[in-house]
Amino acid sequence: MTAHERGPRPGAPNANTDADHVGSHGTAADATNAADQQAGADFLMDDPESHEPPTDYRKIHERHVSMIRAAGISPAVADKTVISQNGSLLFNYRRPDGTRFTVTRPDNGTPAKYVHPPGGRGLNVHPSVSGLMTDVKAPLVMTEGTKQYLAVVSAVQGKRVFPVGMSGIRNWQWKPGGNDTPSVPLPDWGWIPLKGRTVYVIPDGDYATNPDVQTATDALMDALRGMGASAVHRVAVPLGPDGKTGVDDHLGALPENARTAELLRLMDEAEDDDEDVFLSRDDLDNMPGVEPLIKGVLNQRSIVWISGRYGTYKTFLALAWSCCIATGTPWEGREVGLTGPVVYVAAEGQSGLSGRLRAWEQTFNGGRRVENLITTRKGMDPRKPKQMAKLTRKIKKAGAVLVVFDTLHRCCPGMDENSAKEVGEAFGALERIKDETGCAVAVLHHTGYEGKRARGSSSQEDDADDAYVIERQDDGEGPRTLTRTKSKEGPHGQTYSLVLKNVDPFDADGDSPAYVTLADQDGAVMSRPRKETNVQRIMREMDEAGLPVDLSVRGARGWLAARGNEIKGRSIDWETAHRARKERDPSPLPGPTAPGDRETADVSLVSPSEGDS
């Protein structure tokens, strides 16, 4: 963990606050008073501890004792963090890194229940439980509210439970760039390991009636899952007669010797009554059905495995699907069911993607850029929660409908592909992305020696919703065979031929941009109209003008421009057209073929001899 990940500490002016908690939003007098009290509070908190735990509230004024006792806060817990001073109650917050600040509950008639000093924001870790912070076997209990947190700490003394406090249900996050910037998790989270940990969230009882509290709690739970928690449960605190009950009110109303058992009971019930686990019959009927992303090829909200050896055009195919989905362009006559952004995790061959993308744009998108295709600078490892949390945020922000991992091997360096456990860990992360964002996930992988199935553990294709395998002949020549080996929600076994062709049909050297096209079982290219390319237009204009094939590019451009036919195009297009005319039969070409005779194509800027990953 870097120092940057652990700090700096969040500042108060742009932190999130709840209605009952204020920081710099309090009055100037409140802030000054809190700042004056800070030194005295810290001094008292550093008093040497007695050998025996205190049995009374020795640092709390008698007029405050009844409130602390009613909240279920034990003398031992209060002794380390609560004092009375100048007519107010002071609560000492300790962040996970050990730094501290003091929150004041004034008795001066202020409408705010609590006042935070400037810069006073962070998670609260009581010193009696800080030793459990890195123990991922100790469940983490997130508690909303200052007194509520201390009540939970009091109830779990001696138990392997790690409580963490936050002043309000939204105060696990902050806005580092100001109030107009997105909220991000507090740097404090860098000190608390969450991977593999069970977390319980305890909002106040008004969760049952307050939509704002429900939304904020659900957002916290989603964030905890995104940061790596293995399970996140909400603890339901019974609603009181006033319409709002905190866990401190609930526990404080019980005898002291019954509070621990009651808190553990509520946590057990949270596990057994998790709304994310059980569906009613109506819920089942209302679940969305299977909807196509590309009709007959890909489904929305699915995980698809595409496996093949090197040189089987995996990347060609995945990029073509991605571009079609990003632009709404049918793929080989198959309609796109949902158009939207695509995130492409390029773990290898990033430099080649740009050329392939330009070729697809030129042939199928009228030369327009595919703006909705978002590529990464490097691979992202599904086994690393921080990387997946960043990817999940990007998918949600972009509204992506598909994310592609190219390839699994390069995204998961060092993973034992034969281990169902290690593969299952990566697959679980992909499934969480699908569930949290609603997008489909496509994974490019390699086949084994025989090239018949995905390399490694069979659990990969077993767990996927759909699986494709691309095979090639031993000599690497000829068409590649694309087979749908699995479809959880439809037929499988369909087989197609993938052939690689040059954009320039007269390129004898195979140096011009190439594309993959789907052929029928007899090897004939499936018919679908496509637009005339810039190279083809230049050739046609020169042929129709009767220009000799040995006329230079400069001479041809000048001759056409002088007659009002100025063709815009890159120099490479003119040079390609000029070379193609010289290498074919010199008789003029007819105009573009009729739509029914034109060839269908998926384009890439890689020649047939180069293959793909």
mmCIF file with all atom_site columns, N, CA and C in Angstrom, residues 444-466:
data_model
loop_
_atom_site.group_PDB
_atom_site.id
_atom_site.type_symbol
_atom_site.label_atom_id
_atom_site.label_alt_id
_atom_site.label_comp_id
_atom_site.label_asym_id
_atom_site.label_entity_id
_atom_site.label_seq_id
_atom_site.pdbx_PDB_ins_code
_atom_site.Cartn_x
_atom_site.Cartn_y
_atom_site.Cartn_z
_atom_site.occupancy
_atom_site.B_iso_or_equiv
_atom_site.pdbx_formal_charge
_atom_site.auth_seq_id
_atom_site.auth_comp_id
_atom_site.auth_asym_id
_atom_site.auth_atom_id
_atom_site.pdbx_PDB_model_num
ATOM 1  N N  . LEU A 1 444 ? -11.734 -13.341 -24.320 1.00 0.00 ? 444 LEU A N  1
ATOM 2  C CA . LEU A 1 444 ? -10.948 -14.016 -25.351 1.00 0.00 ? 444 LEU A CA 1
ATOM 3  C C  . LEU A 1 444 ? -9.893  -14.876 -24.662 1.00 0.00 ? 444 LEU A C  1
ATOM 4  N N  . HIS A 1 445 ? -9.799  -16.130 -25.091 1.00 0.00 ? 445 HIS A N  1
ATOM 5  C CA . HIS A 1 445 ? -8.892  -17.070 -24.434 1.00 0.00 ? 445 HIS A CA 1
ATOM 6  C C  . HIS A 1 445 ? -8.267  -17.954 -25.503 1.00 0.00 ? 445 HIS A C  1
ATOM 7  N N  . HIS A 1 446 ? -7.253  -18.702 -25.104 1.00 0.00 ? 446 HIS A N  1
ATOM 8  C CA . HIS A 1 446 ? -6.591  -19.607 -26.027 1.00 0.00 ? 446 HIS A CA 1
ATOM 9  C C  . HIS A 1 446 ? -7.112  -21.030 -25.825 1.00 0.00 ? 446 HIS A C  1
ATOM 10 N N  . THR A 1 447 ? -7.045  -21.811 -26.876 1.00 0.00 ? 447 THR A N  1
ATOM 11 C CA . THR A 1 447 ? -7.404  -23.221 -26.776 1.00 0.00 ? 447 THR A CA 1
ATOM 12 C C  . THR A 1 447 ? -6.160  -24.033 -26.419 1.00 0.00 ? 447 THR A C  1
ATOM 13 N N  . GLY A 1 448 ? -6.397  -25.301 -26.050 1.00 0.00 ? 448 GLY A N  1
ATOM 14 C CA . GLY A 1 448 ? -5.288  -26.184 -25.749 1.00 0.00 ? 448 GLY A CA 1
ATOM 15 C C  . GLY A 1 448 ? -4.597  -26.674 -27.009 1.00 0.00 ? 448 GLY A C  1
ATOM 16 N N  . TYR A 1 449 ? -3.755  -27.690 -26.842 1.00 0.00 ? 449 TYR A N  1
ATOM 17 C CA . TYR A 1 449 ? -2.917  -28.161 -27.953 1.00 0.00 ? 449 TYR A CA 1
ATOM 18 C C  . TYR A 1 449 ? -3.749  -28.601 -29.153 1.00 0.00 ? 449 TYR A C  1
ATOM 19 N N  . GLU A 1 450 ? -4.837  -29.301 -28.911 1.00 0.00 ? 450 GLU A N  1
ATOM 20 C CA . GLU A 1 450 ? -5.651  -29.804 -30.015 1.00 0.00 ? 450 GLU A CA 1
ATOM 21 C C  . GLU A 1 450 ? -6.548  -28.728 -30.605 1.00 0.00 ? 450 GLU A C  1
ATOM 22 N N  . GLY A 1 451 ? -6.722  -27.608 -29.897 1.00 0.00 ? 451 GLY A N  1
ATOM 23 C CA . GLY A 1 451 ? -7.515  -26.497 -30.415 1.00 0.00 ? 451 GLY A CA 1
ATOM 24 C C  . GLY A 1 451 ? -9.001  -26.739 -30.436 1.00 0.00 ? 451 GLY A C  1
ATOM 25 N N  . LYS A 1 452 ? -9.495  -27.676 -29.599 1.00 0.00 ? 452 LYS A N  1
ATOM 26 C CA . LYS A 1 452 ? -10.911 -28.033 -29.624 1.00 0.00 ? 452 LYS A CA 1
ATOM 27 C C  . LYS A 1 452 ? -11.726 -27.354 -28.529 1.00 0.00 ? 452 LYS A C  1
ATOM 28 N N  . ARG A 1 453 ? -11.073 -26.892 -27.445 1.00 0.00 ? 453 ARG A N  1
ATOM 29 C CA . ARG A 1 453 ? -11.795 -26.269 -26.339 1.00 0.00 ? 453 ARG A CA 1
ATOM 30 C C  . ARG A 1 453 ? -10.872 -25.289 -25.629 1.00 0.00 ? 453 ARG A C  1
ATOM 31 N N  . ALA A 1 454 ? -11.433 -24.510 -24.723 1.00 0.00 ? 454 ALA A N  1
ATOM 32 C CA . ALA A 1 454 ? -10.653 -23.516 -23.990 1.00 0.00 ? 454 ALA A CA 1
ATOM 33 C C  . ALA A 1 454 ? -9.545  -24.195 -23.195 1.00 0.00 ? 454 ALA A C  1
ATOM 34 N N  . ARG A 1 455 ? -8.371  -23.596 -23.206 1.00 0.00 ? 455 ARG A N  1
ATOM 35 C CA . ARG A 1 455 ? -7.235  -24.142 -22.480 1.00 0.00 ? 455 ARG A CA 1
ATOM 36 C C  . ARG A 1 455 ? -7.467  -24.054 -20.972 1.00 0.00 ? 455 ARG A C  1
ATOM 37 N N  . GLY A 1 456 ? -7.080  -25.099 -20.235 1.00 0.00 ? 456 GLY A N  1
ATOM 38 C CA . GLY A 1 456 ? -7.170  -25.079 -18.784 1.00 0.00 ? 456 GLY A CA 1
ATOM 39 C C  . GLY A 1 456 ? -8.432  -25.741 -18.257 1.00 0.00 ? 456 GLY A C  1
ATOM 40 N N  . SER A 1 457 ? -8.851  -25.304 -17.094 1.00 0.00 ? 457 SER A N  1
ATOM 41 C CA . SER A 1 457 ? -9.984  -25.910 -16.398 1.00 0.00 ? 457 SER A CA 1
ATOM 42 C C  . SER A 1 457 ? -11.260 -25.843 -17.229 1.00 0.00 ? 457 SER A C  1
ATOM 43 N N  . SER A 1 458 ? -11.997 -26.939 -17.217 1.00 0.00 ? 458 SER A N  1
ATOM 44 C CA . SER A 1 458 ? -13.264 -26.985 -17.959 1.00 0.00 ? 458 SER A CA 1
ATOM 45 C C  . SER A 1 458 ? -14.320 -26.078 -17.334 1.00 0.00 ? 458 SER A C  1
ATOM 46 N N  . SER A 1 459 ? -14.063 -25.584 -16.117 1.00 0.00 ? 459 SER A N  1
ATOM 47 C CA . SER A 1 459 ? -15.050 -24.728 -15.446 1.00 0.00 ? 459 SER A CA 1
ATOM 48 C C  . SER A 1 459 ? -15.273 -23.424 -16.198 1.00 0.00 ? 459 SER A C  1
ATOM 49 N N  . GLN A 1 460 ? -14.308 -23.007 -17.015 1.00 0.00 ? 460 GLN A N  1
ATOM 50 C CA . GLN A 1 460 ? -14.465 -21.752 -17.760 1.00 0.00 ? 460 GLN A CA 1
ATOM 51 C C  . GLN A 1 460 ? -15.696 -21.809 -18.660 1.00 0.00 ? 460 GLN A C  1
ATOM 52 N N  . GLU A 1 461 ? -15.702 -22.775 -19.574 1.00 0.00 ? 461 GLU A N  1
ATOM 53 C CA . GLU A 1 461 ? -16.833 -22.897 -20.493 1.00 0.00 ? 461 GLU A CA 1
ATOM 54 C C  . GLU A 1 461 ? -18.073 -23.422 -19.785 1.00 0.00 ? 461 GLU A C  1
ATOM 55 N N  . ASP A 1 462 ? -17.864 -24.234 -18.731 1.00 0.00 ? 462 ASP A N  1
ATOM 56 C CA . ASP A 1 462 ? -19.017 -24.750 -17.986 1.00 0.00 ? 462 ASP A CA 1
ATOM 57 C C  . ASP A 1 462 ? -19.801 -23.612 -17.345 1.00 0.00 ? 462 ASP A C  1
ATOM 58 N N  . ASP A 1 463 ? -19.098 -22.622 -16.794 1.00 0.00 ? 463 ASP A N  1
ATOM 59 C CA . ASP A 1 463 ? -19.755 -21.536 -16.070 1.00 0.00 ? 463 ASP A CA 1
ATOM 60 C C  . ASP A 1 463 ? -20.253 -20.419 -16.981 1.00 0.00 ? 463 ASP A C  1
ATOM 61 N N  . ALA A 1 464 ? -19.689 -20.317 -18.187 1.00 0.00 ? 464 ALA A N  1
ATOM 62 C CA . ALA A 1 464 ? -20.089 -19.242 -19.103 1.00 0.00 ? 464 ALA A CA 1
ATOM 63 C C  . ALA A 1 464 ? -21.506 -19.487 -19.629 1.00 0.00 ? 464 ALA A C  1
ATOM 64 N N  . ASP A 1 465 ? -22.171 -18.400 -20.011 1.00 0.00 ? 465 ASP A N  1
ATOM 65 C CA . ASP A 1 465 ? -23.501 -18.518 -20.622 1.00 0.00 ? 465 ASP A CA 1
ATOM 66 C C  . ASP A 1 465 ? -23.411 -19.010 -22.059 1.00 0.00 ? 465 ASP A C  1
ATOM 67 N N  . ASP A 1 466 ? -22.390 -18.554 -22.772 1.00 0.00 ? 466 ASP A N  1
ATOM 68 C CA . ASP A 1 466 ? -22.179 -18.952 -24.163 1.00 0.00 ? 466 ASP A CA 1
ATOM 69 C C  . ASP A 1 466 ? -20.693 -19.193 -24.381 1.00 0.00 ? 466 ASP A C  1
#
